[in-house]
């Protein structure tokens, strides 16, 4: 890559070096393939394609129609969905606009949405007050049990019955455990609410058959494509096809409701990532990612660190550093000094403020892409322990 713009070229190269040199435990990051980067950096970025395949507003879209159709086809194949029963929209520019499209398409302003509160592991777009989803709609928060630090379905049922939300959101941003999608469906049915699953964090694990799929139970499944799924930044919105026509409502919310032209280079790159995720290697990757997280959690616990919910079923670990007299900001600074990149994170029932919470969040998706295995996790736990106690 030789660019005429030396300033930006220099920064790209510097970032490449930073990425190569550091151990990356940011749970929402990953490393894409050369093919994904090639698709992202292609001439497809030049094309305006407002509308959907076969129904575009501008001319010259025959080829990008094929790109989007291929992306759709691969999304169905990867998640084993029958296009008779499911629809997928590939155009939302990222996870947050994808979620907003669901709200805009299916809810009236002010409707109640039941989502996990941020401090228990929910995403901002699940109705937090600083997000548009909490300003235009009303969040009914739920959380985890104080004792197990896991979902308490009886409590969730009681809140749903009391509050009668229009939509329940399951799928989280800092919850390490398996979710019982079937129980969430039963609760949604009891109060006649939509069940939306936001599988952004675990999509790659679902694709690799290493984590339960929400599709048999959800009305809508949203996901980012850049976390465990290892694609470019982007999102997919899957909608169950039936007489309620949720698919049409959500398509309209994405375009023209919220966006103009889709980013066709991004759609192509998503298609590439979906094909990669169909490989046998990717299934191994998904299983290894979870194994690595489980070993890392176990080793950290053996070294005296309190891990929220005592372990993980996914790529993600929450460590309560306050239990050892540290705070999340200090801990993440100390790790960065040792070349390990993490984020500070709240823990359930955190008594410290979000700007400096009690925990750190670790994820193994990126390092597993780089070939790390169980034995590396044992060493990594020691390195983390040493850095934190320095
Ligand atoms: C990452 C994430 C999002 C938002 O994705 P962006 O692409 O950053 O907007 C939404 N929901 C969940 C659960 C996430 O983890």
Coordinates of C-alpha atoms and ligand atoms in Angstrom, one line a residue:
X1 CA 0.0 0.0 0.0
X2 CA 1.6 3.2 -1.1
X3 CA -0.6 6.3 -0.6
X4 CA -0.1 9.8 -1.9
X5 CA -1.5 11.1 1.4
X6 CA 1.6 10.5 3.6
X7 CA 0.0 11.8 6.8
X8 CA -2.8 9.3 6.8
X9 CA -0.6 6.5 5.5
X10 CA 1.8 7.1 8.4
X11 CA -1.1 6.8 10.9
X12 CA -2.5 3.7 9.3
X13 CA 1.0 2.1 9.5
X14 CA 1.4 3.2 13.1
X15 CA -2.0 1.7 14.0
X16 CA -0.9 -1.5 12.3
X17 CA 2.2 -1.7 14.4
X18 CA 0.2 -0.9 17.6
X19 CA -2.2 -3.7 16.8
X20 CA 0.6 -6.2 16.1
X21 CA 2.5 -5.3 19.2
X22 CA -0.4 -5.4 21.8
X23 CA -2.3 -8.3 23.2
X24 CA -5.9 -7.4 22.5
X25 CA -8.5 -8.5 25.0
X26 CA -11.2 -6.0 24.0
X27 CA -14.2 -8.4 23.9
X28 CA -15.9 -6.6 21.0
X29 CA -12.9 -6.5 18.6
X30 CA -11.5 -9.0 16.2
X31 CA -9.1 -9.2 13.2
X32 CA -10.6 -9.5 9.7
X33 CA -9.0 -11.3 6.8
X34 CA -7.2 -9.8 3.8
X35 CA -10.3 -10.6 1.7
X36 CA -12.6 -8.6 4.0
X37 CA -10.2 -5.6 3.8
X38 CA -10.0 -5.9 0.0
X39 CA -13.8 -5.8 -0.3
X40 CA -14.0 -2.9 2.1
X41 CA -11.3 -1.0 0.1
X42 CA -13.0 -1.7 -3.3
X43 CA -14.7 0.5 -5.9
X44 CA -18.0 -0.6 -4.5
X45 CA -17.8 2.4 -2.2
X46 CA -18.4 4.6 -5.3
X47 CA -21.9 3.3 -5.9
X48 CA -25.2 4.8 -4.7
X49 CA -27.8 2.0 -4.2
X50 CA -30.7 3.5 -2.3
X51 CA -33.5 0.9 -2.1
X52 CA -33.3 -2.9 -2.1
X53 CA -32.1 -5.3 -4.9
X54 CA -34.4 -5.1 -7.9
X55 CA -36.0 -1.9 -6.5
X56 CA -33.3 0.8 -6.6
X57 CA -33.8 4.5 -7.1
X58 CA -30.7 5.0 -9.3
X59 CA -29.5 3.2 -12.4
X60 CA -26.4 1.0 -12.7
X61 CA -27.2 -1.2 -9.8
X62 CA -27.2 -4.7 -11.5
X63 CA -23.9 -5.7 -10.0
X64 CA -24.3 -4.4 -6.5
X65 CA -27.7 -6.1 -6.5
X66 CA -25.8 -9.4 -7.0
X67 CA -23.5 -8.4 -4.1
X68 CA -26.4 -7.8 -1.7
X69 CA -28.3 -10.9 -2.9
X70 CA -25.2 -13.0 -2.2
X71 CA -24.8 -11.5 1.2
X72 CA -28.4 -12.3 2.0
X73 CA -28.1 -15.9 0.7
X74 CA -24.9 -16.5 2.8
X75 CA -26.6 -15.0 5.9
X76 CA -29.4 -17.6 5.6
X77 CA -27.0 -20.4 4.9
X78 CA -24.7 -19.6 7.8
X79 CA -27.5 -19.4 10.4
X80 CA -29.5 -22.3 8.8
X81 CA -32.6 -20.2 8.0
X82 CA -35.2 -20.9 5.4
X83 CA -35.9 -17.8 3.4
X84 CA -39.6 -18.8 3.4
X85 CA -39.6 -18.1 7.2
X86 CA -37.0 -15.4 7.6
X87 CA -36.0 -12.1 6.1
X88 CA -32.7 -10.4 6.5
X89 CA -31.7 -6.8 6.0
X90 CA -28.0 -6.2 5.4
X91 CA -28.0 -2.4 5.1
X92 CA -27.9 -1.0 8.7
X93 CA -24.6 0.7 9.0
X94 CA -23.7 -0.6 12.4
X95 CA -25.2 -2.3 15.5
X96 CA -26.8 0.8 17.0
X97 CA -28.6 2.0 13.9
X98 CA -29.8 -1.6 13.3
X99 CA -31.4 -1.6 16.8
X100 CA -32.9 1.8 16.3
X101 CA -34.5 0.5 13.0
X102 CA -36.3 -2.2 15.0
X103 CA -37.7 0.4 17.4
X104 CA -38.7 2.7 14.6
X105 CA -40.3 0.0 12.6
X106 CA -42.2 -1.8 15.3
X107 CA -43.0 0.6 18.1
X108 CA -44.8 3.8 18.8
X109 CA -43.0 6.7 20.5
X110 CA -43.1 6.2 24.2
X111 CA -43.8 2.4 24.2
X112 CA -42.2 0.3 26.9
X113 CA -39.2 -1.7 26.0
X114 CA -37.8 -4.2 28.5
X115 CA -34.0 -4.3 28.2
X116 CA -31.1 -5.2 30.5
X117 CA -29.7 -2.1 32.3
X118 CA -26.3 -1.0 31.3
X119 CA -24.7 -1.8 34.6
X120 CA -25.8 -5.4 34.5
X121 CA -24.5 -5.9 30.9
X122 CA -27.1 -4.4 28.6
X123 CA -26.2 -2.2 25.6
X124 CA -26.9 1.5 25.5
X125 CA -29.4 0.9 22.7
X126 CA -31.5 -1.4 24.9
X127 CA -33.2 1.8 26.3
X128 CA -30.5 3.6 28.4
X129 CA -31.4 7.2 29.1
X130 CA -28.4 8.7 27.2
X131 CA -29.4 6.8 24.0
X132 CA -32.1 7.9 21.6
X133 CA -33.7 4.5 22.5
X134 CA -34.2 5.7 26.1
X135 CA -35.3 9.2 25.1
X136 CA -38.0 8.3 22.6
X137 CA -39.0 5.0 24.3
X138 CA -39.4 4.0 27.9
X139 CA -37.0 1.5 29.3
X140 CA -38.2 -1.1 31.7
X141 CA -34.9 -2.3 33.1
X142 CA -34.0 -5.8 34.2
X143 CA -30.8 -7.3 35.5
X144 CA -29.1 -10.4 36.9
X145 CA -29.6 -12.0 40.3
X146 CA -27.4 -10.6 43.1
X147 CA -26.6 -14.1 44.3
X148 CA -25.7 -15.9 41.0
X149 CA -24.9 -12.9 38.9
X150 CA -26.9 -14.7 36.2
X151 CA -30.3 -14.1 34.6
X152 CA -33.2 -14.9 37.0
X153 CA -36.0 -15.8 34.7
X154 CA -38.7 -15.7 37.4
X155 CA -37.7 -12.1 38.3
X156 CA -37.7 -11.2 34.5
X157 CA -41.2 -12.8 34.2
X158 CA -42.5 -10.8 37.2
X159 CA -41.2 -7.5 35.8
X160 CA -42.7 -8.3 32.4
X161 CA -46.1 -9.1 33.9
X162 CA -46.1 -6.0 36.0
X163 CA -44.9 -3.6 33.2
X164 CA -46.4 -5.2 30.1
X165 CA -43.7 -4.0 27.7
X166 CA -44.3 -4.0 23.9
X167 CA -40.9 -5.5 23.3
X168 CA -38.4 -7.5 25.3
X169 CA -34.7 -7.4 24.3
X170 CA -32.4 -10.3 25.2
X171 CA -28.7 -10.6 24.2
X172 CA -26.1 -8.4 25.9
X173 CA -22.8 -6.6 25.8
X174 CA -21.2 -7.7 29.0
X175 CA -23.0 -11.0 30.1
X176 CA -20.7 -14.0 29.9
X177 CA -23.2 -16.7 30.2
X178 CA -25.6 -18.7 28.0
X179 CA -29.1 -17.2 27.7
X180 CA -32.1 -19.5 27.8
X181 CA -33.8 -18.0 24.6
X182 CA -36.7 -20.4 25.1
X183 CA -37.5 -19.0 28.5
X184 CA -37.3 -15.5 27.2
X185 CA -39.8 -16.5 24.4
X186 CA -42.2 -17.9 27.0
X187 CA -42.0 -14.7 29.0
X188 CA -42.6 -12.6 25.9
X189 CA -45.6 -14.7 24.9
X190 CA -47.1 -14.4 28.4
X191 CA -47.2 -10.6 28.0
X192 CA -47.7 -10.6 24.2
X193 CA -44.5 -8.7 23.5
X194 CA -42.1 -9.0 20.6
X195 CA -38.9 -10.8 21.5
X196 CA -35.8 -9.2 20.0
X197 CA -32.5 -10.9 20.4
X198 CA -29.4 -8.7 20.0
X199 CA -26.7 -11.4 19.4
X200 CA -24.0 -8.8 18.5
X201 CA -21.4 -10.3 20.9
X202 CA -22.1 -14.0 20.3
X203 CA -23.0 -14.1 16.6
X204 CA -19.7 -15.8 15.7
X205 CA -20.1 -18.3 18.4
X206 CA -23.7 -19.0 17.2
X207 CA -22.4 -19.3 13.6
X208 CA -19.7 -21.8 14.8
X209 CA -22.3 -23.9 16.7
X210 CA -20.6 -23.2 20.0
X211 CA -23.4 -21.1 21.6
X212 CA -27.2 -21.6 21.4
X213 CA -28.9 -20.0 18.4
X214 CA -31.8 -17.6 19.2
X215 CA -33.6 -18.1 15.9
X216 CA -36.1 -20.8 16.9
X217 CA -37.5 -18.3 19.6
X218 CA -37.0 -14.7 18.5
X219 CA -39.2 -12.5 16.3
X220 CA -36.2 -10.3 15.4
X221 CA -32.5 -11.0 15.7
X222 CA -30.0 -8.2 15.3
X223 CA -26.3 -8.5 15.2
X224 CA -23.2 -6.6 14.5
X225 CA -20.8 -8.3 12.0
X226 CA -17.5 -7.1 13.5
X227 CA -17.3 -8.9 16.9
X228 CA -17.0 -12.6 17.2
X229 CA -18.3 -12.9 13.6
X230 CA -15.0 -11.5 12.4
X231 CA -16.4 -9.3 9.6
X232 CA -16.2 -5.6 8.8
X233 CA -18.1 -3.1 11.0
X234 CA -21.8 -3.5 10.0
X235 CA -25.0 -5.2 11.1
X236 CA -27.6 -7.7 10.1
X237 CA -31.3 -7.6 11.0
X238 CA -33.2 -10.9 10.8
X239 CA -36.9 -10.8 10.9
X240 CA -39.4 -13.7 11.2
X241 CA -41.8 -13.6 8.1
X242 CA -45.5 -13.9 9.0
X243 CA -48.8 -12.1 8.7
X244 CA -47.5 -9.3 11.0
X245 CA -45.2 -8.2 8.2
X246 CA -42.4 -7.2 10.6
X247 CA -39.9 -7.6 7.8
X248 CA -41.5 -5.0 5.6
X249 CA -41.8 -2.6 8.6
X250 CA -38.1 -3.0 9.5
X251 CA -36.9 -2.6 5.9
X252 CA -38.8 0.7 5.6
X253 CA -37.4 1.8 8.9
X254 CA -33.8 1.2 7.7
X255 CA -34.5 2.9 4.3
X256 CA -35.9 5.5 4.0
X257 CA -36.6 5.8 7.7
X258 CA -33.1 6.2 9.0
X259 CA -30.6 5.9 6.1
X260 CA -30.0 6.8 2.5
X261 CA -27.7 4.6 0.4
X262 CA -26.2 1.5 1.9
X263 CA -22.4 1.1 2.0
X264 CA -22.0 -1.6 -0.7
X265 CA -18.3 -2.1 -0.1
X266 CA -19.4 -3.0 3.5
X267 CA -22.1 -5.3 2.3
X268 CA -19.5 -7.1 0.1
X269 CA -17.1 -7.4 3.0
X270 CA -19.9 -8.8 5.2
X271 CA -20.6 -11.4 2.4
X272 CA -17.0 -12.4 2.5
X273 CA -17.0 -12.8 6.3
X274 CA -20.2 -14.9 6.2
X275 CA -18.6 -17.2 3.7
X276 CA -15.5 -17.5 5.8
X277 CA -17.7 -18.3 8.8
X278 CA -19.2 -21.2 6.9
X279 CA -15.9 -23.0 6.9
X280 CA -14.9 -25.9 9.2
X281 CA -12.0 -23.8 10.4
X282 CA -14.4 -21.2 11.7
X283 CA -16.3 -23.8 13.8
X284 CA -13.0 -24.7 15.4
X285 CA -12.3 -21.1 16.0
X286 CA -15.6 -20.5 17.8
X287 CA -15.0 -23.5 20.1
X288 CA -11.4 -22.5 20.7
X289 CA -12.5 -18.9 21.6
X290 CA -14.8 -20.2 24.3
X291 CA -12.2 -22.7 25.6
X292 CA -9.6 -20.0 25.8
X293 CA -12.0 -17.7 27.8
X294 CA -12.8 -20.6 30.2
X295 CA -9.1 -21.3 30.8
X296 CA -8.3 -17.7 31.2
X297 CA -11.2 -17.3 33.7
X298 CA -10.2 -20.4 35.7
X299 CA -6.5 -19.3 35.9
X300 CA -7.4 -15.8 37.0
X301 CA -9.6 -17.2 39.7
X302 CA -6.8 -19.5 40.8
X303 CA -4.6 -16.4 41.1
X304 CA -7.2 -14.8 43.4
X305 CA -9.2 -12.7 41.1
X306 CA -13.0 -12.7 41.5
X307 CA -14.7 -13.4 38.1
X308 CA -18.3 -12.3 37.9
X309 CA -20.7 -15.4 37.9
X310 CA -17.6 -17.5 38.6
X311 CA -16.8 -18.2 34.9
X312 CA -18.0 -17.9 31.4
X313 CA -19.9 -19.8 28.6
X314 CA -18.7 -17.4 25.9
X315 CA -15.7 -15.3 24.7
X316 CA -16.2 -12.8 27.5
X317 CA -15.0 -12.5 31.2
X318 CA -15.8 -9.8 33.7
X319 CA -13.2 -9.4 36.5
X320 CA -14.2 -7.7 39.7
X321 CA -10.9 -5.9 40.3
X322 CA -12.4 -3.9 43.2
X323 CA -12.4 -7.1 45.2
X324 CA -8.6 -6.7 45.3
X325 CA -8.6 -3.0 46.1
X326 CA -8.2 -1.8 42.5
X327 CA -10.6 0.1 40.3
X328 CA -11.4 -0.4 36.6
X329 CA -9.6 2.7 35.4
X330 CA -6.3 1.8 37.3
X331 CA -6.5 -1.8 36.2
X332 CA -7.0 -1.0 32.5
X333 CA -4.1 1.6 32.7
X334 CA -1.8 -0.9 34.4
X335 CA -2.6 -3.5 31.7
X336 CA -2.1 -1.1 28.9
X337 CA 1.4 -0.3 30.3
X338 CA 2.1 -4.0 30.1
X339 CA 0.9 -4.1 26.5
X340 CA -2.5 -5.7 27.2
X341 CA -5.5 -3.8 25.9
X342 CA -8.9 -4.2 27.8
X343 CA -11.8 -2.0 28.8
X344 CA -12.9 -0.9 32.2
X345 CA -16.5 -2.2 32.8
X346 CA -19.2 -2.0 35.4
X347 CA -20.1 -5.2 37.3
X348 CA -23.6 -6.0 38.4
X349 CA -24.7 -4.0 41.5
X350 CA -21.6 -1.8 41.0
X351 CA -21.2 0.7 43.8
X352 CA -18.6 2.7 41.8
X353 CA -19.5 5.2 39.0
X354 CA -19.5 4.2 35.3
X355 CA -16.5 6.5 34.6
X356 CA -14.5 4.5 37.0
X357 CA -16.3 1.2 37.7
X358 CA -15.2 -1.9 39.6
X359 CA -14.4 -4.2 36.8
X360 CA -12.6 -4.9 33.6
X361 CA -14.0 -6.9 30.6
X362 CA -11.8 -9.4 28.8
X363 CA -12.6 -11.2 25.6
X364 CA -10.7 -13.9 23.7
X365 CA -12.1 -13.5 20.2
X366 CA -9.2 -11.4 18.8
X367 CA -6.4 -13.4 20.3
X368 CA -8.0 -16.7 19.2
X369 CA -8.0 -15.4 15.7
X370 CA -4.3 -14.8 16.1
X371 CA -3.9 -18.5 17.0
X372 CA -3.7 -18.5 20.8
X373 CA -4.6 -21.7 22.6
X374 CA -5.2 -22.9 26.2
X375 CA -1.5 -22.9 27.1
X376 CA -1.2 -19.3 26.0
X377 CA -4.1 -18.4 28.3
X378 CA -2.3 -19.9 31.3
X379 CA 0.7 -17.6 30.6
X380 CA -1.6 -14.7 29.8
X381 CA -3.4 -15.0 33.2
X382 CA 0.0 -14.8 34.9
X383 CA 1.0 -11.8 32.9
X384 CA -2.3 -10.1 33.8
X385 CA -1.9 -11.0 37.5
X386 CA 1.6 -9.6 37.5
X387 CA 0.6 -6.4 35.8
X388 CA -2.4 -5.8 38.1
X389 CA -0.4 -6.4 41.2
X390 CA 2.6 -4.2 40.1
Ligands
LIG1 C1 -21.7 -3.7 20.1 C2 -23.1 -3.8 20.3 C3 -24.0 -3.0 19.7 C4 -23.7 -1.7 18.9 O1 -22.9 -1.8 17.9 P1 -22.2 -0.6 17.2 O2 -21.8 -1.2 15.9 O3 -21.0 -0.2 18.1 O4 -23.2 0.5 17.0 C5 -25.4 -3.2 20.0 N1 -25.8 -4.2 20.8 C6 -24.9 -5.0 21.4 C7 -25.4 -6.0 22.4 C8 -23.5 -4.8 21.2 O5 -22.7 -5.6 21.9

